[in-house]
Tab-separated table of C-alpha atoms and ligand atoms in Angstrom:
chain	number	residue	atom	x	y	z
A	1	MET	CA	170.616	-13.701	-126.860
A	2	ASP	CA	168.957	-10.768	-128.549
A	3	GLU	CA	168.493	-10.387	-132.290
A	4	LYS	CA	171.585	-8.247	-132.712
A	5	GLU	CA	173.878	-10.683	-130.932
A	6	LEU	CA	172.450	-13.560	-132.928
A	7	LEU	CA	173.008	-11.628	-136.136
A	8	ASN	CA	176.626	-10.910	-135.218
A	9	ARG	CA	177.253	-14.530	-134.379
A	10	PHE	CA	175.633	-15.575	-137.644
A	11	GLN	CA	177.777	-13.215	-139.710
A	12	ALA	CA	180.905	-14.335	-137.844
A	13	GLN	CA	180.081	-17.933	-138.683
A	14	ILE	CA	179.719	-17.020	-142.359
A	15	ASP	CA	182.929	-14.996	-142.377
A	16	ALA	CA	184.761	-17.974	-140.888
A	17	GLU	CA	183.440	-20.168	-143.748
A	18	ILE	CA	181.420	-22.296	-141.332
A	19	LYS	CA	178.368	-23.647	-143.118
A	20	ILE	CA	174.885	-22.752	-141.917
A	21	GLU	CA	172.771	-25.846	-141.246
A	22	PRO	CA	168.962	-26.183	-141.118
A	23	LYS	CA	168.599	-26.031	-137.329
A	24	ASP	CA	170.917	-23.029	-136.887
A	25	TRP	CA	169.488	-19.615	-136.155
A	26	MET	CA	169.396	-17.501	-139.307
A	27	PRO	CA	167.952	-14.079	-140.177
A	28	ASP	CA	164.581	-14.334	-141.827
A	29	ALA	CA	165.827	-12.489	-144.921
A	30	TYR	CA	168.585	-15.118	-145.347
A	31	ARG	CA	165.977	-17.873	-145.164
A	32	GLN	CA	163.639	-16.105	-147.602
A	33	THR	CA	166.428	-15.310	-150.070
A	34	LEU	CA	167.493	-18.950	-150.068
A	35	ILE	CA	163.948	-20.222	-150.459
A	36	ARG	CA	163.473	-17.920	-153.436
A	37	GLN	CA	166.812	-18.717	-155.082
A	38	MET	CA	166.859	-22.463	-154.379
A	39	SER	CA	163.252	-23.128	-155.388
A	40	GLN	CA	163.821	-21.064	-158.524
A	41	HIS	CA	166.860	-23.220	-159.214
A	42	ALA	CA	164.828	-26.410	-158.621
A	43	HIS	CA	162.056	-25.225	-160.933
A	44	SER	CA	164.670	-24.504	-163.622
A	45	GLU	CA	165.952	-28.066	-163.491
A	46	ILE	CA	162.408	-29.401	-163.847
A	47	VAL	CA	161.164	-27.009	-166.546
A	48	GLY	CA	164.524	-27.447	-168.278
A	49	MET	CA	163.559	-31.018	-169.121
A	50	LEU	CA	160.807	-29.826	-171.446
A	51	PRO	CA	162.751	-28.271	-174.349
A	52	GLU	CA	164.978	-31.353	-174.473
A	53	GLY	CA	162.082	-33.763	-174.042
A	54	ASN	CA	160.856	-32.407	-177.356
A	55	TRP	CA	163.674	-34.333	-179.109
A	56	VAL	CA	163.696	-37.661	-177.277
A	57	THR	CA	161.469	-39.370	-179.828
A	58	ARG	CA	163.315	-37.790	-182.739
A	59	ALA	CA	166.946	-38.239	-181.749
A	60	PRO	CA	168.919	-39.305	-184.830
A	61	THR	CA	170.229	-42.586	-183.386
A	62	LEU	CA	169.432	-44.976	-180.571
A	63	LYS	CA	172.699	-44.022	-178.880
A	64	ARG	CA	171.832	-40.318	-178.956
A	65	LYS	CA	168.378	-41.106	-177.646
A	66	ALA	CA	169.712	-43.119	-174.715
A	67	ILE	CA	172.179	-40.354	-173.866
A	68	LEU	CA	169.514	-37.660	-174.050
A	69	LEU	CA	167.209	-39.685	-171.815
A	70	ALA	CA	169.975	-40.144	-169.251
A	71	LYS	CA	170.733	-36.430	-169.341
A	72	ILE	CA	167.090	-35.482	-168.849
A	73	GLN	CA	166.790	-37.990	-166.023
A	74	ASP	CA	169.748	-36.282	-164.349
A	75	GLU	CA	167.919	-32.958	-164.550
A	76	ALA	CA	164.908	-34.499	-162.815
A	77	GLY	CA	167.302	-35.675	-160.113
A	78	HIS	CA	168.793	-32.183	-159.812
A	79	GLY	CA	165.312	-30.781	-159.333
A	80	LEU	CA	164.695	-33.308	-156.561
A	81	TYR	CA	167.991	-32.624	-154.758
A	82	LEU	CA	167.177	-28.937	-154.803
A	83	TYR	CA	163.545	-29.246	-153.741
A	84	SER	CA	164.628	-31.424	-150.781
A	85	ALA	CA	167.377	-28.990	-149.839
A	86	THR	CA	164.871	-26.119	-149.973
A	87	GLU	CA	162.435	-28.027	-147.779
A	88	THR	CA	165.021	-27.953	-144.977
A	89	LEU	CA	164.246	-24.223	-144.753
A	90	GLY	CA	160.677	-24.921	-143.719
A	91	ILE	CA	158.706	-24.661	-146.959
A	92	SER	CA	156.796	-27.713	-148.235
A	93	ARG	CA	157.224	-29.308	-151.643
A	94	GLN	CA	153.571	-28.665	-152.350
A	95	GLU	CA	153.901	-24.934	-151.667
A	96	MET	CA	156.806	-24.688	-154.098
A	97	ILE	CA	155.002	-26.585	-156.816
A	98	ASP	CA	151.872	-24.513	-156.351
A	99	ALA	CA	153.933	-21.333	-156.659
A	100	LEU	CA	155.391	-22.536	-159.956
A	101	HIS	CA	152.068	-23.606	-161.389
A	102	GLU	CA	150.322	-20.425	-160.317
A	103	GLY	CA	153.009	-18.251	-161.907
A	104	ARG	CA	154.291	-16.868	-158.588
A	105	ALA	CA	157.708	-18.504	-158.909
A	106	LYS	CA	160.323	-17.960	-161.572
A	107	TYR	CA	162.609	-20.342	-163.369
A	108	SER	CA	165.481	-19.728	-165.757
A	109	SER	CA	164.151	-17.804	-168.751
A	110	VAL	CA	166.355	-19.693	-171.165
A	111	PHE	CA	163.885	-22.580	-171.073
A	112	ASN	CA	161.214	-20.399	-172.617
A	113	TYR	CA	162.896	-20.664	-176.010
A	114	PRO	CA	161.872	-23.415	-178.431
A	115	THR	CA	164.046	-26.314	-179.638
A	116	LEU	CA	163.561	-26.141	-183.380
A	117	ASN	CA	165.952	-28.812	-184.582
A	118	TRP	CA	168.331	-31.505	-183.382
A	119	ALA	CA	171.328	-29.164	-183.278
A	120	ASP	CA	169.509	-27.221	-180.562
A	121	ILE	CA	170.072	-30.182	-178.245
A	122	GLY	CA	173.790	-29.791	-178.873
A	123	ALA	CA	173.656	-26.042	-178.293
A	124	ILE	CA	171.697	-26.497	-175.075
A	125	GLY	CA	174.193	-29.021	-173.712
A	126	TRP	CA	177.222	-26.963	-174.632
A	127	LEU	CA	175.950	-23.454	-173.864
A	128	VAL	CA	172.978	-23.719	-171.498
A	129	ASP	CA	174.444	-26.486	-169.352
A	130	GLY	CA	177.816	-24.787	-169.714
A	131	ALA	CA	176.437	-21.550	-168.307
A	132	ALA	CA	174.597	-23.441	-165.573
A	133	ILE	CA	177.828	-25.211	-164.612
A	134	MET	CA	179.680	-21.888	-164.277
A	135	ASN	CA	177.063	-20.759	-161.835
A	136	GLN	CA	176.824	-24.068	-159.996
A	137	VAL	CA	180.555	-24.533	-159.534
A	138	ALA	CA	180.639	-21.171	-157.757
A	139	LEU	CA	177.655	-22.232	-155.645
A	140	MET	CA	179.404	-25.348	-154.333
A	141	ARG	CA	180.930	-22.946	-151.792
A	142	THR	CA	177.651	-21.259	-150.875
A	143	SER	CA	177.120	-20.737	-147.148
A	144	TYR	CA	174.010	-22.887	-146.668
A	145	GLY	CA	175.079	-26.507	-146.099
A	146	PRO	CA	172.228	-28.376	-147.827
A	147	TYR	CA	172.462	-26.087	-150.884
A	148	SER	CA	176.212	-26.499	-151.085
A	149	ARG	CA	175.973	-30.290	-150.851
A	150	ALA	CA	173.286	-30.398	-153.542
A	151	MET	CA	175.536	-28.301	-155.790
A	152	ILE	CA	178.515	-30.592	-155.290
A	153	ARG	CA	176.412	-33.586	-156.285
A	154	ILE	CA	174.945	-31.746	-159.259
A	155	CYS	CA	178.299	-30.529	-160.545
A	156	LYS	CA	179.634	-34.089	-160.564
A	157	GLU	CA	176.835	-35.031	-162.922
A	158	GLU	CA	176.797	-31.903	-165.070
A	159	SER	CA	180.077	-32.273	-166.872
A	160	PHE	CA	178.716	-35.109	-168.988
A	161	HIS	CA	175.843	-32.834	-170.011
A	162	GLN	CA	178.100	-30.221	-171.485
A	163	ARG	CA	180.309	-32.784	-173.166
A	164	GLN	CA	177.413	-34.616	-174.816
A	165	GLY	CA	176.184	-31.270	-176.168
A	166	PHE	CA	179.564	-30.366	-177.532
A	167	ASP	CA	179.849	-33.835	-179.028
A	168	ILE	CA	176.579	-33.329	-180.946
A	169	LEU	CA	177.772	-29.996	-182.341
A	170	TYR	CA	181.223	-31.369	-183.115
A	171	THR	CA	179.706	-34.223	-185.099
A	172	LEU	CA	177.399	-31.877	-187.012
A	173	SER	CA	180.210	-29.404	-187.657
A	174	ARG	CA	182.156	-32.119	-189.467
A	175	GLY	CA	179.122	-33.335	-191.431
A	176	SER	CA	177.469	-32.094	-194.615
A	177	ASP	CA	177.057	-28.397	-195.379
A	178	GLU	CA	173.448	-28.618	-194.245
A	179	GLN	CA	174.471	-30.173	-190.940
A	180	LYS	CA	177.105	-27.540	-190.364
A	181	ALA	CA	174.577	-24.819	-191.160
A	182	MET	CA	172.150	-26.405	-188.738
A	183	ALA	CA	174.746	-26.288	-185.956
A	184	GLN	CA	175.553	-22.652	-186.724
A	185	ASP	CA	171.870	-21.740	-186.736
A	186	ALA	CA	171.435	-23.328	-183.313
A	187	LEU	CA	174.386	-21.362	-181.912
A	188	ASN	CA	172.974	-18.164	-183.373
A	189	ARG	CA	169.737	-18.689	-181.532
A	190	TRP	CA	171.095	-20.012	-178.189
A	191	TRP	CA	174.107	-17.786	-177.608
A	192	TRP	CA	172.330	-14.676	-176.341
A	193	PRO	CA	169.738	-16.456	-174.219
A	194	SER	CA	172.665	-18.320	-172.601
A	195	MET	CA	174.489	-15.026	-171.928
A	196	MET	CA	171.327	-13.757	-170.241
A	197	MET	CA	171.277	-16.771	-167.896
A	198	PHE	CA	173.730	-14.974	-165.607
A	199	GLY	CA	171.151	-12.301	-164.930
A	200	PRO	CA	171.356	-8.503	-165.035
A	201	HIS	CA	174.681	-6.663	-164.888
A	202	ASP	CA	176.104	-6.300	-161.371
A	203	SER	CA	175.211	-2.605	-161.393
A	204	GLU	CA	171.534	-3.487	-161.954
A	205	SER	CA	171.238	-6.589	-159.827
A	206	THR	CA	168.889	-6.065	-156.882
A	207	HIS	CA	169.787	-8.967	-154.599
A	208	SER	CA	173.514	-9.090	-155.159
A	209	GLN	CA	175.024	-7.118	-152.322
A	210	GLN	CA	173.360	-8.812	-149.378
A	211	SER	CA	173.743	-12.218	-151.013
A	212	THR	CA	177.459	-11.630	-151.360
A	213	LYS	CA	177.802	-10.576	-147.730
A	214	TRP	CA	175.997	-13.739	-146.666
A	215	LYS	CA	178.070	-15.769	-149.113
A	216	ILE	CA	174.966	-17.170	-150.750
A	217	LYS	CA	176.522	-15.894	-153.961
A	218	ARG	CA	180.241	-16.420	-154.363
A	219	LYS	CA	180.796	-14.783	-157.746
A	220	SER	CA	178.951	-11.888	-159.325
A	221	ASN	CA	176.769	-12.172	-162.446
A	222	ASP	CA	179.300	-10.331	-164.587
A	223	GLU	CA	182.283	-12.327	-163.325
A	224	LEU	CA	180.520	-15.581	-164.176
A	225	ARG	CA	179.395	-14.278	-167.557
A	226	GLN	CA	182.954	-13.232	-168.378
A	227	ASP	CA	184.294	-16.703	-167.520
A	228	PHE	CA	181.635	-18.173	-169.762
A	229	VAL	CA	182.564	-15.903	-172.671
A	230	ASP	CA	186.283	-16.609	-172.312
A	231	ASN	CA	185.707	-20.379	-172.327
A	232	SER	CA	183.207	-20.349	-175.168
A	233	VAL	CA	185.396	-18.293	-177.511
A	234	GLN	CA	188.118	-20.896	-177.196
A	235	GLN	CA	185.810	-23.869	-177.617
A	236	VAL	CA	183.890	-22.560	-180.624
A	237	LYS	CA	187.154	-22.557	-182.565
A	238	VAL	CA	187.306	-26.336	-182.225
A	239	LEU	CA	183.873	-26.505	-183.810
A	240	GLY	CA	184.897	-24.263	-186.682
A	241	LEU	CA	181.735	-22.252	-186.041
A	242	THR	CA	181.236	-18.678	-184.867
A	243	LEU	CA	179.453	-17.010	-181.975
A	244	PRO	CA	176.900	-14.443	-183.165
A	245	ASP	CA	178.575	-11.383	-181.629
A	246	PRO	CA	180.620	-9.102	-183.931
A	247	ASP	CA	182.041	-7.304	-180.879
A	248	LEU	CA	183.784	-10.342	-179.428
A	249	LYS	CA	187.475	-9.555	-179.238
A	250	TRP	CA	190.426	-10.104	-176.964
A	251	ASN	CA	191.157	-7.224	-174.622
A	252	GLU	CA	194.851	-7.250	-173.795
A	253	GLU	CA	194.461	-4.882	-170.886
A	254	ARG	CA	191.678	-6.785	-169.154
A	255	GLN	CA	193.035	-10.182	-170.210
A	256	HIS	CA	189.477	-11.111	-171.138
A	257	TYR	CA	187.264	-11.108	-174.211
A	258	ASP	CA	185.041	-8.072	-174.704
A	259	TYR	CA	181.512	-8.770	-175.838
A	260	GLY	CA	178.657	-6.798	-177.344
A	261	PRO	CA	175.594	-5.363	-175.614
A	262	ILE	CA	172.934	-7.716	-174.315
A	263	ASP	CA	169.327	-7.087	-175.295
A	264	TRP	CA	167.881	-6.543	-171.836
A	265	GLU	CA	164.505	-5.647	-173.222
A	266	GLU	CA	164.192	-9.153	-174.564
A	267	PHE	CA	165.456	-10.541	-171.255
A	268	TRP	CA	162.826	-8.738	-169.170
A	269	ALA	CA	160.070	-9.527	-171.647
A	270	VAL	CA	160.815	-13.246	-171.299
A	271	VAL	CA	161.174	-13.011	-167.511
A	272	LYS	CA	157.799	-11.306	-167.340
A	273	GLY	CA	156.139	-14.105	-169.279
A	274	ARG	CA	156.278	-12.903	-172.875
A	275	GLY	CA	158.851	-15.375	-174.178
A	276	PRO	CA	158.045	-17.732	-177.042
A	277	CYS	CA	157.180	-20.710	-174.801
A	278	ASN	CA	156.344	-19.416	-171.289
A	279	ARG	CA	152.715	-20.447	-171.410
A	280	GLU	CA	153.421	-23.788	-173.045
A	281	ARG	CA	156.020	-24.710	-170.405
A	282	ILE	CA	153.790	-24.086	-167.407
A	283	ALA	CA	150.843	-25.740	-169.129
A	284	ALA	CA	152.976	-28.850	-169.736
A	285	ARG	CA	154.125	-28.931	-166.103
A	286	LYS	CA	150.591	-28.541	-164.817
A	287	LYS	CA	149.255	-31.229	-167.102
A	288	ALA	CA	151.951	-33.675	-166.014
A	289	TYR	CA	151.201	-32.876	-162.401
A	290	ASP	CA	147.427	-33.116	-162.697
A	291	ASP	CA	147.611	-36.311	-164.731
A	292	GLY	CA	149.725	-37.807	-161.943
A	293	GLU	CA	147.263	-36.932	-159.215
A	294	TRP	CA	145.501	-40.296	-159.216
A	295	VAL	CA	148.865	-42.087	-159.034
A	296	ARG	CA	149.890	-40.123	-155.956
A	297	GLU	CA	146.560	-40.773	-154.317
A	298	ALA	CA	146.607	-44.466	-155.161
A	299	ALA	CA	150.130	-44.857	-153.774
A	300	LEU	CA	149.085	-43.296	-150.479
A	301	ALA	CA	145.970	-45.458	-150.275
A	302	TYR	CA	148.055	-48.545	-150.983
A	303	ALA	CA	150.606	-47.584	-148.327
A	304	LYS	CA	147.810	-47.105	-145.811
A	305	LYS	CA	146.211	-50.426	-146.601
A	306	LYS	CA	149.533	-52.228	-146.348
A	307	LYS	CA	150.246	-50.653	-142.980
A	308	ALA	CA	146.825	-51.708	-141.677
A	309	LYS	CA	147.560	-55.280	-142.722
A	310	GLU	CA	150.958	-55.217	-141.012
A	311	VAL	CA	149.314	-54.105	-137.787
A	312	LEU	CA	146.875	-56.991	-137.952
A	313	ALA	CA	149.495	-59.600	-138.747
B	1	MET	CA	146.775	-22.799	-151.833
B	2	SER	CA	146.141	-26.448	-152.461
B	3	THR	CA	145.069	-28.802	-149.701
B	4	LYS	CA	146.796	-31.760	-151.310
B	5	LYS	CA	149.149	-33.674	-149.061
B	6	ASP	CA	152.795	-34.332	-149.776
B	7	TRP	CA	153.962	-37.908	-149.455
B	8	PRO	CA	155.981	-38.387	-146.246
B	9	LEU	CA	159.605	-37.251	-146.253
B	10	TRP	CA	162.407	-39.827	-145.970
B	11	GLU	CA	166.104	-39.464	-145.243
B	12	VAL	CA	168.450	-41.494	-147.410
B	13	PHE	CA	171.707	-43.134	-146.295
B	14	ILE	CA	174.044	-44.850	-148.718
B	15	ALA	CA	177.073	-47.099	-148.326
B	16	SER	CA	179.204	-46.596	-151.408
B	17	LYS	CA	180.889	-49.971	-150.972
B	18	ARG	CA	180.443	-53.082	-148.921
B	19	GLY	CA	182.398	-52.611	-145.691
B	20	LEU	CA	181.949	-48.845	-145.519
B	21	ASN	CA	179.422	-47.070	-143.329
B	22	HIS	CA	176.177	-45.568	-144.546
B	23	LYS	CA	176.276	-41.830	-145.072
B	24	HIS	CA	173.424	-39.382	-145.276
B	25	VAL	CA	173.000	-38.166	-148.862
B	26	GLY	CA	169.701	-36.288	-148.848
B	27	SER	CA	165.988	-36.782	-148.635
B	28	LEU	CA	162.973	-37.501	-150.804
B	29	HIS	CA	159.223	-38.025	-150.673
B	30	ALA	CA	157.598	-41.434	-151.012
B	31	ALA	CA	154.313	-43.054	-150.059
B	32	ASP	CA	155.964	-45.966	-148.238
B	33	ALA	CA	159.329	-47.509	-147.402
B	34	GLU	CA	159.606	-49.628	-150.529
B	35	MET	CA	158.893	-46.698	-152.768
B	36	ALA	CA	161.380	-44.609	-150.793
B	37	LEU	CA	164.016	-47.263	-151.429
B	38	GLU	CA	163.291	-47.395	-155.159
B	39	ASN	CA	163.207	-43.618	-155.467
B	40	ALA	CA	166.475	-43.395	-153.543
B	41	ARG	CA	168.014	-45.837	-155.999
B	42	ASP	CA	166.825	-43.733	-158.958
B	43	VAL	CA	167.716	-40.371	-157.465
B	44	TYR	CA	170.962	-41.072	-155.616
B	45	THR	CA	172.669	-44.053	-157.261
B	46	ARG	CA	172.414	-43.531	-161.011
B	47	ARG	CA	176.184	-43.855	-161.315
B	48	LYS	CA	176.842	-46.762	-158.996
B	49	GLU	CA	177.303	-44.482	-155.992
B	50	GLY	CA	176.000	-47.157	-153.682
B	51	GLU	CA	175.813	-50.833	-152.819
B	52	SER	CA	173.420	-50.480	-149.944
B	53	ILE	CA	170.650	-48.003	-149.124
B	54	TRP	CA	168.855	-47.227	-145.884
B	55	VAL	CA	165.789	-45.040	-145.747
B	56	VAL	CA	164.111	-43.751	-142.608
B	57	GLU	CA	161.128	-41.491	-142.310
B	58	SER	CA	162.419	-38.044	-141.383
B	59	LYS	CA	160.036	-37.653	-138.466
B	60	PHE	CA	161.840	-40.485	-136.648
B	61	ILE	CA	165.193	-38.711	-136.618
B	62	PHE	CA	166.003	-37.115	-133.298
B	63	ALA	CA	168.854	-34.672	-133.684
B	64	SER	CA	171.103	-32.715	-131.346
B	65	ASN	CA	170.477	-29.005	-131.175
B	66	PRO	CA	173.270	-26.728	-132.426
B	67	GLU	CA	172.298	-24.161	-129.771
B	68	ASP	CA	173.419	-26.629	-127.106
B	69	ASN	CA	176.640	-27.662	-128.801
B	70	ASP	CA	178.998	-26.066	-126.286
B	71	ALA	CA	177.548	-27.872	-123.315
B	72	PHE	CA	176.585	-31.020	-125.147
B	73	PHE	CA	180.014	-31.759	-126.596
B	74	GLU	CA	181.945	-30.313	-123.685
B	75	PRO	CA	183.008	-33.727	-122.246
B	76	ALA	CA	185.100	-34.371	-125.366
B	77	LYS	CA	186.865	-31.033	-125.307
B	78	ASN	CA	188.883	-31.228	-122.101
B	79	LYS	CA	190.250	-34.739	-122.445
B	80	VAL	CA	193.228	-34.291	-124.686
B	81	TYR	CA	194.827	-37.370	-123.122
B	82	ARG	CA	192.481	-39.430	-125.283
B	83	HIS	CA	194.672	-38.603	-128.257
B	84	PRO	CA	197.967	-40.395	-128.914
B	85	THR	CA	199.705	-37.090	-129.601
B	86	PHE	CA	199.261	-36.172	-125.913
B	87	TYR	CA	202.079	-38.541	-124.966
B	88	ASP	CA	205.623	-37.414	-125.471
B	89	LEU	CA	207.642	-40.641	-125.623
B	90	PRO	CA	211.384	-41.093	-126.151
B	91	ASP	CA	212.391	-41.378	-129.807
B	92	GLU	CA	213.679	-44.915	-129.260
B	93	VAL	CA	210.085	-46.090	-128.943
B	94	ASN	CA	209.521	-46.423	-132.627
B	95	LYS	CA	206.199	-47.170	-134.187
B	96	MET	CA	203.782	-47.082	-131.276
C	401	FE2	FE1	171.015	-29.758	-163.966
C	402	FE2	FE1	172.492	-30.317	-166.900
């Protein structure tokens, strides 16, 4: 079959909602787009552990600490599911990790903001995980089989993340005035970075069209962002707090909430490495990786020695 | 690019309950089989998703090729009489 026939067959498979599996023929651009998007997603799960890790030793109670640890452990798992799924496309784990550490790969910019107080952990769970869930639920139906299966597994685990975050904010919002103020302050700082998680507006998004045709993406950036806004406006009422956007109001005609302009200058500055914590995050990842080098080497040496013994026995 | 070597890749199969078959759930890297088993436990069964785990090094899996599917699975396609619905029996024959 020539390239054109293969391409037609591939598109027909996608149109018929038949998943693409690792050994199937696929256009190189499909493979490269997935490698970029999936490894970026994996890196986000891994780097995303850092802002929360900041509060493990300072969680207010043992229960909160145990919950936070379990949540962070889930994120490590999500990173692993996604790295493995990406490896099915022919890139090695080492190549992906090198790309992250050398600044050639991106991860979600939201993790370049600092976690200044305990309420931030609540805001991250409710808003950041909430936004991630929006995106991930849509991706459960993505056309690449291993990616779709990883998303299904991840979504099962994510709902506890958002609930534990909301629970933290709910508790604070019913506490002392200081606690309530702390929760509001966290929302003020995390709302806009969370809105930016969905990426540029559809009109500005470079990869969107082809990704939609290939069903890598199932919902556009703006559609997902709108769902997120509509949900959040309802939920913030339960907290008795406010979202820091004076333009939020119900639009009868659209049957959605309108929201104010997003500061794209800030978004691009953080994407390009000028966020408050970009350097710190990568430095922390590199240090963890380099410090683990001797462990990885020792484990391999031990495995080799054990195998040699088995052969002799 | 670094010259460091990844640990070998392993495929993970989990039986969610005793009596059920093992299903493929994903893959992971580990230095040896025992570590693969422990990593599989930590990565894939944090919520009691399994009662039994198998791991096998990925390089030992020999898989059918989707390109050959038409020919390879052809013998199953033209034997509809293997299915009970092929047989049109009188209504009186209940429950067969
Ligand atoms: Fe996650
Ligand atoms: Fe999460």
